[in-house]
Tab-separated table of C-alpha atoms in Angstrom:
chain	number	residue	atom	x	y	z
A	1	UNK	CA	29.171	-19.916	31.032
A	2	UNK	CA	27.737	-16.553	31.979
A	3	UNK	CA	26.937	-15.669	28.463
A	4	UNK	CA	25.153	-19.589	28.285
A	5	UNK	CA	23.085	-18.892	31.374
A	6	UNK	CA	22.115	-15.801	30.306
A	7	UNK	CA	20.838	-17.103	26.732
A	8	UNK	CA	18.450	-19.791	28.644
A	9	UNK	CA	17.232	-17.068	30.842
A	10	UNK	CA	16.105	-14.905	27.838
A	11	UNK	CA	14.828	-18.069	26.295
A	12	UNK	CA	13.058	-18.852	29.400
A	13	UNK	CA	11.818	-15.345	29.550
A	14	UNK	CA	10.256	-15.669	25.674
A	15	UNK	CA	8.566	-19.011	26.432
A	16	UNK	CA	6.801	-17.836	29.249
A	17	UNK	CA	5.756	-14.808	27.220
A	18	UNK	CA	4.262	-17.209	24.752
A	19	UNK	CA	2.357	-18.709	27.088
A	20	UNK	CA	-1.425	-18.646	26.871
A	21	UNK	CA	-1.229	-16.981	23.834
A	22	UNK	CA	-2.069	-17.628	19.939
A	23	UNK	CA	0.376	-15.144	18.358
A	24	UNK	CA	2.369	-12.076	19.235
A	25	UNK	CA	3.971	-9.734	16.832
A	26	UNK	CA	7.662	-10.524	16.586
A	27	UNK	CA	8.239	-6.758	16.888
A	28	UNK	CA	6.540	-6.493	20.089
A	29	UNK	CA	8.721	-9.157	21.292
A	30	UNK	CA	11.839	-8.231	20.190
A	31	UNK	CA	11.834	-4.338	20.730
A	32	UNK	CA	14.191	-2.239	19.307
A	33	UNK	CA	16.028	-3.968	17.015
A	34	UNK	CA	18.605	-1.149	16.102
A	35	UNK	CA	19.894	-2.096	19.701
A	36	UNK	CA	22.657	-5.041	20.731
A	37	UNK	CA	19.735	-6.433	23.269
A	38	UNK	CA	16.906	-6.324	20.513
A	39	UNK	CA	19.024	-8.126	17.713
A	40	UNK	CA	20.288	-10.576	20.110
A	41	UNK	CA	16.478	-11.402	21.071
A	42	UNK	CA	15.519	-11.429	17.827
A	43	UNK	CA	18.021	-14.154	16.652
A	44	UNK	CA	17.319	-16.435	19.755
A	45	UNK	CA	13.141	-15.972	18.547
A	46	UNK	CA	14.688	-17.311	15.102
A	47	UNK	CA	16.293	-19.925	16.665
A	48	UNK	CA	13.949	-21.175	19.373
A	49	UNK	CA	10.469	-20.181	18.299
A	50	UNK	CA	8.087	-20.443	14.773
A	51	UNK	CA	7.490	-17.587	13.192
A	52	UNK	CA	4.728	-17.002	10.315
A	53	UNK	CA	6.250	-14.805	7.671
A	54	UNK	CA	9.307	-14.198	9.169
A	55	UNK	CA	10.360	-11.395	6.803
A	56	UNK	CA	7.232	-9.183	6.974
A	57	UNK	CA	6.230	-6.419	9.030
A	58	UNK	CA	3.262	-8.142	9.965
A	59	UNK	CA	5.056	-11.275	10.977
A	60	UNK	CA	4.072	-13.023	14.294
A	61	UNK	CA	5.403	-15.561	16.746
A	62	UNK	CA	3.217	-18.389	17.587
A	63	UNK	CA	2.094	-18.881	21.177
A	64	UNK	CA	1.752	-21.898	23.189
A	65	UNK	CA	-2.173	-22.087	22.108
A	66	UNK	CA	-1.675	-21.809	18.581
A	67	UNK	CA	-1.702	-25.324	17.033
A	68	UNK	CA	1.534	-25.072	15.050
A	69	UNK	CA	3.593	-24.135	18.065
A	70	UNK	CA	6.959	-25.419	17.876
A	71	UNK	CA	10.067	-24.837	19.810
A	72	UNK	CA	14.084	-25.550	19.554
A	73	UNK	CA	15.271	-27.010	16.425
A	74	UNK	CA	11.683	-27.754	14.726
A	75	UNK	CA	10.901	-24.567	15.147
A	76	UNK	CA	14.531	-23.590	13.630
A	77	UNK	CA	14.233	-25.451	10.749
A	78	UNK	CA	10.635	-23.767	10.116
A	79	UNK	CA	12.070	-20.691	10.215
A	80	UNK	CA	15.114	-21.451	8.076
A	81	UNK	CA	12.471	-23.175	5.440
A	82	UNK	CA	10.440	-20.134	5.197
A	83	UNK	CA	13.404	-17.872	4.939
A	84	UNK	CA	14.856	-19.528	1.959
A	85	UNK	CA	11.322	-19.604	0.390
A	86	UNK	CA	11.691	-15.874	0.280
A	87	UNK	CA	14.890	-16.228	-1.890
A	88	UNK	CA	13.956	-19.113	-4.102
A	89	UNK	CA	10.769	-18.429	-5.287
A	90	UNK	CA	11.507	-15.258	-6.560
A	91	UNK	CA	14.566	-16.468	-8.455
A	92	UNK	CA	12.571	-19.075	-10.255
A	93	UNK	CA	14.460	-21.496	-12.502
A	94	UNK	CA	17.376	-19.538	-11.935
A	95	UNK	CA	18.086	-20.826	-8.544
A	96	UNK	CA	19.981	-18.836	-5.801
A	97	UNK	CA	23.719	-20.038	-4.896
A	98	UNK	CA	24.112	-22.061	-1.417
A	99	UNK	CA	26.644	-19.631	-0.418
A	100	UNK	CA	23.905	-16.813	-0.368
A	101	UNK	CA	21.586	-18.716	1.446
A	102	UNK	CA	24.289	-19.516	3.883
A	103	UNK	CA	25.012	-15.617	4.598
A	104	UNK	CA	20.599	-14.635	4.791
A	105	UNK	CA	20.578	-17.495	7.501
A	106	UNK	CA	23.645	-15.976	9.532
A	107	UNK	CA	22.072	-12.482	9.401
A	108	UNK	CA	18.825	-13.694	11.055
A	109	UNK	CA	19.995	-16.682	13.290
A	110	UNK	CA	23.029	-15.121	14.393
A	111	UNK	CA	24.575	-18.357	14.212
A	112	UNK	CA	25.978	-21.465	12.225
A	113	UNK	CA	23.245	-23.063	10.006
A	114	UNK	CA	24.172	-26.603	11.511
A	115	UNK	CA	24.419	-25.164	15.195
A	116	UNK	CA	20.871	-23.723	14.822
A	117	UNK	CA	18.927	-26.739	12.621
A	118	UNK	CA	20.988	-29.610	13.891
A	119	UNK	CA	21.865	-30.505	10.005
A	120	UNK	CA	24.465	-29.234	7.336
A	121	UNK	CA	22.810	-26.423	4.835
A	122	UNK	CA	23.074	-28.830	1.515
A	123	UNK	CA	21.340	-32.120	3.314
A	124	UNK	CA	18.762	-29.398	4.386
A	125	UNK	CA	18.093	-28.003	0.775
A	126	UNK	CA	18.223	-31.197	-0.669
A	127	UNK	CA	15.492	-32.451	1.291
A	128	UNK	CA	13.319	-29.412	1.105
A	129	UNK	CA	13.987	-27.981	-1.979
A	130	UNK	CA	16.310	-28.970	-4.800
A	131	UNK	CA	19.881	-28.449	-5.291
A	132	UNK	CA	22.271	-28.541	-8.211
A	133	UNK	CA	25.725	-30.107	-7.337
A	134	UNK	CA	27.491	-28.769	-10.413
A	135	UNK	CA	25.902	-25.090	-10.108
A	136	UNK	CA	25.912	-24.786	-6.579
A	137	UNK	CA	22.783	-23.270	-6.495
A	138	UNK	CA	19.471	-23.867	-4.553
A	139	UNK	CA	15.628	-24.157	-6.406
A	140	UNK	CA	12.378	-23.972	-5.302
A	141	UNK	CA	10.588	-27.258	-6.486
A	142	UNK	CA	8.702	-26.629	-9.980
A	143	UNK	CA	6.127	-28.098	-8.388
A	144	UNK	CA	5.938	-25.474	-5.609
A	145	UNK	CA	5.948	-22.716	-8.278
A	146	UNK	CA	3.324	-24.020	-10.006
A	147	UNK	CA	1.082	-23.865	-7.454
A	148	UNK	CA	2.256	-20.156	-6.560
A	149	UNK	CA	1.614	-19.224	-10.403
A	150	UNK	CA	-1.969	-20.578	-10.129
A	151	UNK	CA	-2.433	-19.047	-6.875
A	152	UNK	CA	-1.193	-15.548	-8.109
A	153	UNK	CA	-3.305	-16.053	-11.341
A	154	UNK	CA	-6.430	-16.757	-9.153
A	155	UNK	CA	-5.736	-13.676	-7.169
A	156	UNK	CA	-5.334	-11.118	-10.123
A	157	UNK	CA	-8.765	-12.517	-11.596
A	158	UNK	CA	-10.231	-11.894	-8.200
A	159	UNK	CA	-9.097	-8.476	-8.055
A	160	UNK	CA	-9.947	-7.886	-11.605
A	161	UNK	CA	-13.643	-9.155	-10.997
A	162	UNK	CA	-13.722	-7.077	-8.065
A	163	UNK	CA	-12.564	-3.968	-9.989
A	164	UNK	CA	-15.214	-4.252	-12.987
A	165	UNK	CA	-17.796	-4.739	-10.480
A	166	UNK	CA	-17.130	-1.775	-8.305
A	167	UNK	CA	-17.084	0.217	-11.849
A	168	UNK	CA	-20.421	-1.168	-12.598
A	169	UNK	CA	-21.980	-0.616	-9.093
A	170	UNK	CA	-20.314	3.246	-9.540
A	171	UNK	CA	-22.216	3.853	-12.728
A	172	UNK	CA	-25.308	2.342	-11.238
A	173	UNK	CA	-24.851	4.409	-7.881
A	174	UNK	CA	-24.224	7.592	-9.863
A	175	UNK	CA	-26.504	10.462	-8.821
A	176	UNK	CA	-28.361	12.306	-11.834
A	177	UNK	CA	-26.795	15.300	-13.325
A	178	UNK	CA	-29.303	18.095	-12.731
A	179	UNK	CA	-30.556	20.049	-15.771
A	180	UNK	CA	-28.467	23.709	-16.002
A	181	UNK	CA	-30.995	26.288	-16.167
A	182	UNK	CA	-30.316	29.213	-18.463
A	183	UNK	CA	-29.068	32.324	-17.015
A	184	UNK	CA	-31.417	35.075	-16.405
A	185	UNK	CA	-30.724	38.282	-18.444
A	186	UNK	CA	-31.453	42.041	-17.624
A	187	UNK	CA	-33.992	43.614	-20.104
A	188	UNK	CA	-32.723	44.644	-23.246
A	189	UNK	CA	-31.329	48.357	-23.736
A	190	UNK	CA	-32.874	48.336	-27.418
A	191	UNK	CA	-36.517	48.551	-26.127
A	192	UNK	CA	-37.527	52.123	-26.761
A	193	UNK	CA	-37.964	54.308	-23.915
A	194	UNK	CA	-38.743	57.563	-24.293
A	195	UNK	CA	-36.795	59.360	-21.659
A	196	UNK	CA	-33.624	57.950	-22.637
A	197	UNK	CA	-33.918	59.934	-26.238
A	198	UNK	CA	-30.616	62.166	-26.638
A	199	UNK	CA	-30.693	65.684	-25.234
A	200	UNK	CA	-28.807	68.803	-26.616
A	201	UNK	CA	-25.659	69.442	-24.944
A	202	UNK	CA	-26.469	73.360	-24.272
A	203	UNK	CA	-30.078	72.881	-23.155
A	204	UNK	CA	-29.705	69.552	-21.347
A	205	UNK	CA	-33.563	69.493	-23.129
A	206	UNK	CA	-34.998	66.656	-25.556
A	207	UNK	CA	-36.465	68.172	-28.982
A	208	UNK	CA	-39.668	68.108	-27.298
A	209	UNK	CA	-39.318	69.733	-24.146
A	210	UNK	CA	-37.681	72.774	-26.153
A	211	UNK	CA	-40.353	73.091	-28.581
A	212	UNK	CA	-42.456	73.447	-25.701
A	213	UNK	CA	-40.835	76.060	-24.162
A	214	UNK	CA	-41.014	78.194	-27.522
A	215	UNK	CA	-40.082	76.698	-30.915
A	216	UNK	CA	-36.676	75.708	-29.705
A	217	UNK	CA	-34.843	79.120	-31.079
A	218	UNK	CA	-35.123	82.669	-29.623
A	219	UNK	CA	-35.898	84.225	-32.918
A	220	UNK	CA	-32.510	86.067	-33.880
A	221	UNK	CA	-31.619	84.996	-37.538
A	222	UNK	CA	-34.082	81.926	-36.883
A	223	UNK	CA	-34.282	80.946	-40.174
A	224	UNK	CA	-34.441	84.455	-41.947
A	225	UNK	CA	-32.675	85.266	-45.409
A	226	UNK	CA	-32.704	81.611	-45.806
A	227	UNK	CA	-35.147	82.284	-48.891
């Protein structure tokens, strides 16, 4: 009895949080889902208030000012359908076992399907999707899959067009490359410089300097006896 009272109190608090709001982040309302209180609050929201894109990190709970605001079993049915689509659409024509849908639903809602939605799971799946009695598998309607494929194809085409436009714009706006100037080299050392002529190792003089100072030799044996 006390637990039921606490549940009603928590639901009333969540409803007050949603008053005057269009949407509120699911994570903001639930708090830390790693705790028992956070997990319980999350399950109460799944059971009683409509959520957009419920399994995504960007999930939001619809507030009273949103035109699609819903509470109670209507909200639970909408959340259940959105949850099942995240399993059935990727599975394609192969479908998903009904038992798996039941397990996933129990994880998010924290209660039996019929208690939360007001009808049996098989009946709900048959009404909203397709159900193969022989294989016990639920499938997304082919019409829905075709619509989603066309939407994905359009998105891919738009992405390709955006990429192509971006590349062309970058090519047009790309700055012109400046011409690289040739490097400046120092004057070549091959130009004749009289000051750079070789000097004798003993006198450290050049030939002209040596001649100016006396012919270059002291006369001792200076060529005598050669003829």
